[in-house]
C-alpha positions as YAML, in Angstrom:
chain: A
units: angstrom
residues:
- id: 1
  name: LEU
  ca: [-129.54, 10.60, -7.03]
- id: 2
  name: LYS
  ca: [-132.39, 12.53, -8.60]
- id: 3
  name: ARG
  ca: [-131.66, 11.03, -11.99]
- id: 4
  name: GLY
  ca: [-130.91, 7.58, -10.79]
- id: 5
  name: GLY
  ca: [-127.14, 7.64, -10.29]
- id: 6
  name: LEU
  ca: [-124.91, 6.71, -7.44]
- id: 7
  name: PRO
  ca: [-122.59, 9.54, -6.61]
- id: 8
  name: ILE
  ca: [-119.14, 8.71, -5.03]
- id: 9
  name: GLU
  ca: [-116.77, 11.48, -3.79]
- id: 10
  name: PHE
  ca: [-113.04, 10.74, -4.11]
- id: 11
  name: PRO
  ca: [-110.08, 13.26, -3.75]
- id: 12
  name: THR
  ca: [-106.97, 14.26, -5.69]
- id: 13
  name: ILE
  ca: [-103.99, 16.44, -5.07]
- id: 14
  name: SER
  ca: [-105.29, 20.18, -4.42]
- id: 15
  name: LEU
  ca: [-103.07, 23.12, -5.25]
- id: 16
  name: GLY
  ca: [-103.47, 26.04, -3.01]
- id: 17
  name: GLU
  ca: [-101.71, 29.08, -4.34]
- id: 18
  name: VAL
  ca: [-100.62, 30.71, -1.20]
- id: 19
  name: PHE
  ca: [-99.14, 27.68, 0.49]
- id: 20
  name: LEU
  ca: [-96.96, 25.85, -2.07]
- id: 21
  name: SER
  ca: [-93.27, 26.53, -2.49]
- id: 22
  name: PRO
  ca: [-91.50, 27.35, -4.65]
- id: 23
  name: THR
  ca: [-94.60, 27.68, -6.83]
- id: 24
  name: SER
  ca: [-97.80, 25.79, -7.56]
- id: 25
  name: MET
  ca: [-96.93, 25.59, -11.25]
- id: 26
  name: MET
  ca: [-94.26, 23.02, -10.22]
- id: 27
  name: PHE
  ca: [-97.06, 20.64, -9.22]
- id: 28
  name: ARG
  ca: [-99.70, 21.41, -11.84]
- id: 29
  name: ASN
  ca: [-98.57, 18.27, -13.99]
- id: 30
  name: LEU
  ca: [-98.58, 16.05, -11.06]
- id: 31
  name: MET
  ca: [-102.10, 16.91, -10.18]
- id: 32
  name: SER
  ca: [-103.18, 16.25, -13.92]
- id: 33
  name: MET
  ca: [-101.67, 12.78, -13.63]
- id: 34
  name: ASP
  ca: [-103.41, 12.27, -10.39]
- id: 35
  name: VAL
  ca: [-106.83, 13.21, -11.85]
- id: 36
  name: GLU
  ca: [-106.29, 11.21, -15.09]
- id: 37
  name: GLU
  ca: [-105.41, 8.00, -13.11]
- id: 38
  name: MET
  ca: [-108.12, 8.40, -10.47]
- id: 39
  name: LEU
  ca: [-110.58, 8.81, -13.39]
- id: 40
  name: LYS
  ca: [-109.15, 5.66, -15.16]
- id: 41
  name: ALA
  ca: [-109.04, 3.57, -11.98]
- id: 42
  name: GLN
  ca: [-112.41, 4.13, -10.65]
- id: 43
  name: PRO
  ca: [-115.67, 2.36, -11.89]
- id: 44
  name: ILE
  ca: [-117.28, 5.40, -13.08]
- id: 45
  name: ASP
  ca: [-119.44, 6.33, -16.04]
- id: 46
  name: ALA
  ca: [-119.01, 10.23, -15.76]
- id: 47
  name: CYS
  ca: [-117.47, 12.67, -13.53]
- id: 48
  name: VAL
  ca: [-118.01, 16.23, -11.93]
- id: 49
  name: VAL
  ca: [-114.70, 17.54, -11.37]
- id: 50
  name: ILE
  ca: [-114.57, 20.31, -8.68]
- id: 51
  name: GLY
  ca: [-112.00, 23.05, -8.53]
- id: 52
  name: GLY
  ca: [-111.37, 26.70, -8.54]
- id: 53
  name: CYS
  ca: [-107.73, 27.96, -8.03]
- id: 54
  name: ASP
  ca: [-105.20, 28.95, -10.69]
- id: 55
  name: LYS
  ca: [-103.45, 25.66, -11.42]
- id: 56
  name: THR
  ca: [-106.15, 23.34, -10.11]
- id: 57
  name: VAL
  ca: [-108.53, 23.86, -13.03]
- id: 58
  name: PRO
  ca: [-106.00, 23.43, -15.80]
- id: 59
  name: ALA
  ca: [-104.63, 20.48, -14.30]
- id: 60
  name: GLN
  ca: [-108.09, 19.08, -13.95]
- id: 61
  name: LEU
  ca: [-108.75, 19.74, -17.68]
- id: 62
  name: MET
  ca: [-105.54, 18.15, -18.64]
- id: 63
  name: GLY
  ca: [-106.35, 15.06, -16.71]
- id: 64
  name: ILE
  ca: [-110.03, 14.86, -18.20]
- id: 65
  name: ALA
  ca: [-108.49, 15.40, -21.58]
- id: 66
  name: SER
  ca: [-106.17, 12.37, -21.09]
- id: 67
  name: ALA
  ca: [-108.59, 10.06, -19.31]
- id: 68
  name: ASN
  ca: [-111.20, 10.70, -22.10]
- id: 69
  name: ILE
  ca: [-114.13, 9.86, -19.69]
- id: 70
  name: PRO
  ca: [-117.37, 12.02, -19.93]
- id: 71
  name: SER
  ca: [-116.84, 14.68, -17.42]
- id: 72
  name: ILE
  ca: [-117.91, 18.19, -16.47]
- id: 73
  name: GLU
  ca: [-116.04, 20.81, -14.69]
- id: 74
  name: LEU
  ca: [-117.83, 22.56, -11.68]
- id: 75
  name: VAL
  ca: [-115.72, 25.69, -10.99]
- id: 76
  name: THR
  ca: [-116.10, 26.95, -7.39]
- id: 77
  name: GLY
  ca: [-116.44, 30.65, -8.48]
- id: 78
  name: PRO
  ca: [-114.86, 34.09, -7.13]
- id: 79
  name: MET
  ca: [-115.11, 35.44, -3.67]
- id: 80
  name: LEU
  ca: [-117.16, 38.43, -2.99]
- id: 81
  name: ALA
  ca: [-115.43, 41.79, -3.27]
- id: 82
  name: MET
  ca: [-115.53, 44.19, -0.45]
- id: 83
  name: PRO
  ca: [-115.39, 48.18, -0.48]
- id: 84
  name: PHE
  ca: [-112.64, 50.21, 0.65]
- id: 85
  name: GLU
  ca: [-112.54, 53.99, 0.38]
- id: 86
  name: GLY
  ca: [-114.87, 53.97, -2.73]
- id: 87
  name: GLU
  ca: [-113.31, 51.23, -4.56]
- id: 88
  name: GLN
  ca: [-113.69, 47.35, -4.61]
- id: 89
  name: LEU
  ca: [-110.98, 45.33, -3.42]
- id: 90
  name: GLY
  ca: [-109.50, 42.44, -5.48]
- id: 91
  name: ALA
  ca: [-107.53, 39.69, -3.55]
- id: 92
  name: CYS
  ca: [-104.15, 38.85, -4.74]
- id: 93
  name: THR
  ca: [-103.97, 42.16, -7.05]
- id: 94
  name: ASP
  ca: [-104.83, 44.76, -4.24]
- id: 95
  name: CYS
  ca: [-102.94, 42.80, -1.57]
- id: 96
  name: ARG
  ca: [-99.59, 43.45, -3.45]
- id: 97
  name: ARG
  ca: [-100.83, 46.99, -4.48]
- id: 98
  name: PHE
  ca: [-101.54, 48.21, -0.79]
- id: 99
  name: TRP
  ca: [-98.74, 46.34, 0.79]
- id: 100
  name: GLY
  ca: [-96.42, 48.30, -1.44]
- id: 101
  name: LYS
  ca: [-98.06, 51.49, -0.63]
- id: 102
  name: TYR
  ca: [-97.75, 50.50, 3.31]
- id: 103
  name: ARG
  ca: [-94.06, 49.77, 2.95]
- id: 104
  name: ALA
  ca: [-93.76, 53.07, 1.27]
- id: 105
  name: GLY
  ca: [-95.26, 54.97, 4.04]
- id: 106
  name: GLU
  ca: [-98.47, 56.03, 1.88]
- id: 107
  name: ILE
  ca: [-100.94, 54.39, 4.14]
- id: 108
  name: SER
  ca: [-101.33, 54.06, 7.79]
- id: 109
  name: ASP
  ca: [-101.29, 50.84, 10.13]
- id: 110
  name: VAL
  ca: [-104.92, 51.35, 10.58]
- id: 111
  name: SER
  ca: [-105.69, 51.36, 6.93]
- id: 112
  name: ILE
  ca: [-103.61, 48.29, 6.08]
- id: 113
  name: ASN
  ca: [-105.41, 46.47, 8.90]
- id: 114
  name: GLU
  ca: [-108.77, 47.35, 7.41]
- id: 115
  name: ILE
  ca: [-107.75, 46.35, 4.10]
- id: 116
  name: GLU
  ca: [-106.39, 43.04, 5.14]
- id: 117
  name: GLY
  ca: [-109.71, 42.30, 6.89]
- id: 118
  name: LYS
  ca: [-111.53, 42.94, 3.51]
- id: 119
  name: LEU
  ca: [-109.29, 41.23, 1.02]
- id: 120
  name: ALA
  ca: [-110.73, 37.71, 1.29]
- id: 121
  name: THR
  ca: [-113.97, 37.59, 3.43]
- id: 122
  name: THR
  ca: [-115.75, 34.86, 1.66]
- id: 123
  name: ALA
  ca: [-114.98, 31.40, 0.15]
- id: 124
  name: GLY
  ca: [-113.80, 31.36, -3.43]
- id: 125
  name: SER
  ca: [-111.05, 32.21, -5.81]
- id: 126
  name: CYS
  ca: [-109.55, 35.74, -6.16]
- id: 127
  name: ALA
  ca: [-112.18, 38.29, -7.31]
- id: 128
  name: VAL
  ca: [-110.12, 39.70, -10.29]
- id: 129
  name: MET
  ca: [-109.77, 38.52, -13.72]
- id: 130
  name: GLY
  ca: [-106.51, 36.62, -12.83]
- id: 131
  name: THR
  ca: [-105.78, 33.12, -13.76]
- id: 132
  name: ALA
  ca: [-108.52, 31.50, -11.69]
- id: 133
  name: SER
  ca: [-111.33, 33.52, -13.30]
- id: 134
  name: THR
  ca: [-109.69, 33.35, -16.64]
- id: 135
  name: MET
  ca: [-109.43, 29.59, -16.65]
- id: 136
  name: ALA
  ca: [-113.16, 29.43, -15.37]
- id: 137
  name: CYS
  ca: [-114.29, 31.33, -18.56]
- id: 138
  name: ILE
  ca: [-112.04, 29.21, -20.71]
- id: 139
  name: THR
  ca: [-113.40, 26.13, -19.28]
- id: 140
  name: GLU
  ca: [-116.87, 27.52, -20.17]
- id: 141
  name: VAL
  ca: [-115.77, 28.41, -23.59]
- id: 142
  name: LEU
  ca: [-114.23, 25.08, -24.26]
- id: 143
  name: GLY
  ca: [-117.62, 23.34, -23.56]
- id: 144
  name: MET
  ca: [-116.11, 21.49, -20.37]
- id: 145
  name: SER
  ca: [-118.46, 23.58, -17.92]
- id: 146
  name: LEU
  ca: [-122.26, 24.73, -18.27]
- id: 147
  name: PRO
  ca: [-123.21, 27.89, -20.03]
- id: 148
  name: GLY
  ca: [-123.14, 31.02, -17.81]
- id: 149
  name: SER
  ca: [-121.40, 29.40, -14.97]
- id: 150
  name: ALA
  ca: [-117.74, 30.99, -15.10]
- id: 151
  name: ALA
  ca: [-118.35, 34.18, -12.96]
- id: 152
  name: ILE
  ca: [-121.13, 33.03, -10.53]
- id: 153
  name: PRO
  ca: [-119.71, 34.00, -7.10]
- id: 154
  name: ALA
  ca: [-118.82, 31.06, -4.88]
- id: 155
  name: VAL
  ca: [-121.35, 32.02, -2.16]
- id: 156
  name: HIS
  ca: [-124.14, 32.80, -4.34]
- id: 157
  name: ALA
  ca: [-127.09, 30.41, -4.35]
- id: 158
  name: ASP
  ca: [-126.87, 29.94, -8.00]
- id: 159
  name: ARG
  ca: [-123.57, 28.27, -7.48]
- id: 160
  name: LEU
  ca: [-125.43, 25.42, -5.58]
- id: 161
  name: ARG
  ca: [-127.93, 25.32, -8.34]
- id: 162
  name: LEU
  ca: [-125.24, 24.99, -10.80]
- id: 163
  name: ALA
  ca: [-123.76, 22.05, -8.87]
- id: 164
  name: GLU
  ca: [-127.04, 20.27, -9.06]
- id: 165
  name: ALA
  ca: [-127.20, 21.08, -12.75]
- id: 166
  name: CYS
  ca: [-123.89, 19.56, -13.32]
- id: 167
  name: GLY
  ca: [-124.93, 16.48, -11.55]
- id: 168
  name: GLU
  ca: [-127.83, 15.90, -13.83]
- id: 169
  name: ARG
  ca: [-125.82, 16.75, -16.91]
- id: 170
  name: ALA
  ca: [-123.20, 14.18, -15.84]
- id: 171
  name: MET
  ca: [-126.08, 11.44, -15.25]
- id: 172
  name: GLU
  ca: [-127.06, 12.26, -18.78]
- id: 173
  name: MET
  ca: [-123.61, 11.67, -20.22]
- id: 174
  name: ALA
  ca: [-123.10, 8.50, -18.19]
- id: 175
  name: VAL
  ca: [-126.11, 7.05, -19.60]
- id: 176
  name: SER
  ca: [-125.27, 8.13, -23.22]
- id: 177
  name: GLY
  ca: [-121.58, 7.76, -22.87]
- id: 178
  name: ALA
  ca: [-121.11, 11.07, -24.72]
- id: 179
  name: PRO
  ca: [-119.77, 13.62, -25.39]
- id: 180
  name: LEU
  ca: [-116.14, 12.56, -24.66]
- id: 181
  name: PRO
  ca: [-113.61, 15.27, -24.05]
- id: 182
  name: GLU
  ca: [-112.04, 14.31, -27.32]
- id: 183
  name: GLU
  ca: [-115.25, 15.52, -28.90]
- id: 184
  name: ILE
  ca: [-115.40, 18.64, -26.97]
- id: 185
  name: ILE
  ca: [-111.71, 19.74, -26.89]
- id: 186
  name: THR
  ca: [-111.17, 20.06, -30.60]
- id: 187
  name: PRO
  ca: [-108.75, 22.45, -32.64]
- id: 188
  name: LYS
  ca: [-111.56, 24.77, -33.16]
- id: 189
  name: ALA
  ca: [-112.61, 24.85, -29.64]
- id: 190
  name: ILE
  ca: [-109.11, 25.51, -28.64]
- id: 191
  name: GLU
  ca: [-108.97, 28.50, -31.13]
- id: 192
  name: ASN
  ca: [-112.27, 29.78, -29.74]
- id: 193
  name: ALA
  ca: [-111.04, 29.98, -26.24]
- id: 194
  name: LEU
  ca: [-107.98, 31.73, -27.22]
- id: 195
  name: ARG
  ca: [-110.05, 34.38, -28.96]
- id: 196
  name: VAL
  ca: [-112.11, 34.62, -25.78]
- id: 197
  name: LEU
  ca: [-109.01, 35.04, -23.62]
- id: 198
  name: LEU
  ca: [-107.88, 37.82, -25.70]
- id: 199
  name: ALA
  ca: [-111.25, 39.33, -25.78]
- id: 200
  name: ILE
  ca: [-111.60, 39.44, -21.80]
- id: 201
  name: SER
  ca: [-108.03, 40.47, -21.32]
- id: 202
  name: GLY
  ca: [-107.44, 37.41, -19.28]
- id: 203
  name: SER
  ca: [-104.39, 36.26, -17.50]
- id: 204
  name: THR
  ca: [-101.41, 35.65, -19.79]
- id: 205
  name: ASN
  ca: [-100.59, 32.52, -17.59]
- id: 206
  name: ALA
  ca: [-103.79, 31.05, -19.40]
- id: 207
  name: VAL
  ca: [-101.82, 30.68, -22.67]
- id: 208
  name: VAL
  ca: [-99.65, 28.25, -20.93]
- id: 209
  name: HIS
  ca: [-102.31, 26.33, -19.55]
- id: 210
  name: LEU
  ca: [-104.45, 26.33, -22.77]
- id: 211
  name: ALA
  ca: [-101.40, 25.12, -24.69]
- id: 212
  name: ALA
  ca: [-101.06, 22.21, -22.12]
- id: 213
  name: ILE
  ca: [-104.55, 21.24, -22.30]
- id: 214
  name: ALA
  ca: [-104.62, 21.29, -26.13]
- id: 215
  name: GLY
  ca: [-101.41, 19.09, -25.96]
- id: 216
  name: ARG
  ca: [-103.27, 16.23, -24.12]
- id: 217
  name: ARG
  ca: [-105.47, 15.92, -27.05]
- id: 218
  name: GLY
  ca: [-102.55, 16.10, -29.58]
- id: 219
  name: ILE
  ca: [-103.34, 19.78, -30.54]
- id: 220
  name: GLU
  ca: [-100.46, 22.18, -31.01]
- id: 221
  name: LEU
  ca: [-100.92, 25.79, -29.90]
- id: 222
  name: SER
  ca: [-97.88, 27.69, -30.93]
- id: 223
  name: LEU
  ca: [-96.90, 31.41, -30.44]
- id: 224
  name: ASP
  ca: [-97.28, 31.73, -34.20]
- id: 225
  name: GLU
  ca: [-101.01, 31.17, -33.72]
- id: 226
  name: ILE
  ca: [-101.43, 33.46, -30.85]
- id: 227
  name: SER
  ca: [-100.00, 36.67, -32.46]
- id: 228
  name: PRO
  ca: [-102.23, 36.96, -35.49]
- id: 229
  name: ALA
  ca: [-105.34, 35.92, -33.24]
- id: 230
  name: SER
  ca: [-104.46, 38.89, -30.94]
- id: 231
  name: SER
  ca: [-104.19, 41.30, -33.92]
- id: 232
  name: SER
  ca: [-107.47, 40.39, -35.09]
- id: 233
  name: CYS
  ca: [-109.41, 40.13, -31.83]
- id: 234
  name: CYS
  ca: [-111.36, 43.20, -30.22]
- id: 235
  name: SER
  ca: [-111.16, 43.59, -26.41]
- id: 236
  name: LEU
  ca: [-114.56, 43.15, -24.95]
- id: 237
  name: ALA
  ca: [-113.86, 43.61, -21.21]
- id: 238
  name: ARG
  ca: [-111.15, 44.89, -19.14]
- id: 239
  name: ILE
  ca: [-111.19, 43.76, -15.61]
- id: 240
  name: MET
  ca: [-108.64, 44.09, -12.72]
- id: 241
  name: ALA
  ca: [-105.76, 43.01, -13.05]
- id: 242
  name: ALA
  ca: [-105.91, 44.24, -16.78]
- id: 243
  name: CYS
  ca: [-107.07, 47.75, -15.46]
- id: 244
  name: SER
  ca: [-107.95, 49.24, -12.09]
- id: 245
  name: SER
  ca: [-111.70, 48.51, -12.19]
- id: 246
  name: LEU
  ca: [-113.22, 45.28, -10.55]
- id: 247
  name: ASP
  ca: [-116.33, 44.21, -12.51]
- id: 248
  name: LEU
  ca: [-116.60, 40.40, -12.05]
- id: 249
  name: ARG
  ca: [-120.16, 40.94, -10.50]
- id: 250
  name: SER
  ca: [-121.35, 42.63, -13.61]
- id: 251
  name: MET
  ca: [-119.83, 39.93, -15.73]
- id: 252
  name: ALA
  ca: [-121.86, 37.44, -13.63]
- id: 253
  name: ILE
  ca: [-124.88, 39.34, -14.13]
- id: 254
  name: SER
  ca: [-124.42, 39.40, -17.78]
- id: 255
  name: ALA
  ca: [-123.73, 35.90, -18.04]
- id: 256
  name: SER
  ca: [-127.15, 35.03, -16.34]
- id: 257
  name: ARG
  ca: [-129.15, 36.96, -18.95]
...
């Protein structure tokens, strides 16, 4: 509105990781088709696509790539992590770890109840470098989201400021008609995203999603390309689940500098 546009909200399929059976991956392509057809069907000049969970962001990027309409991804961001006995809890990774310890009799009923109360205390995706946070980083590196946006916590005020900035950028793209996704998602951009994936020790699931996104633009990403890139790429960050420490907050601070 501030830039003279008329924003219209419209829904697509949403893939919640914990609710779908047998797996949310089964519905990723269906969601991508939903996003593509909704973008094509609406009388819009540009779009801000909002998503956060593991398969949601890849599906949206696939749909954007196929629709080839000026679009920007607004990733919802990770939830805040809570402390437990000197460590920061990471939802999804720690729920499995501590549930295994509870079943083995290594922690008490009181402790598991406290852990359950601290695993997911705010809105947002899982606060580990799982698929959701990895795809947020890849989206930014591809150029499909604004710089410094990947790791801002979902409940932080900067996430609201980012949403406003995305709207302003979408209006600029609507007026100019550019850049199109085909101009952003290029072979070099895919290669760059792959190297960042390796550098941040991101989720292995991202390889499957990145290949699917590339495929929507007719770009092939084969296993033969991944192995040499892995051998020549240095690891710049190790964040749970690649290791036992949780440091997404520091990553968000670093990105803002």
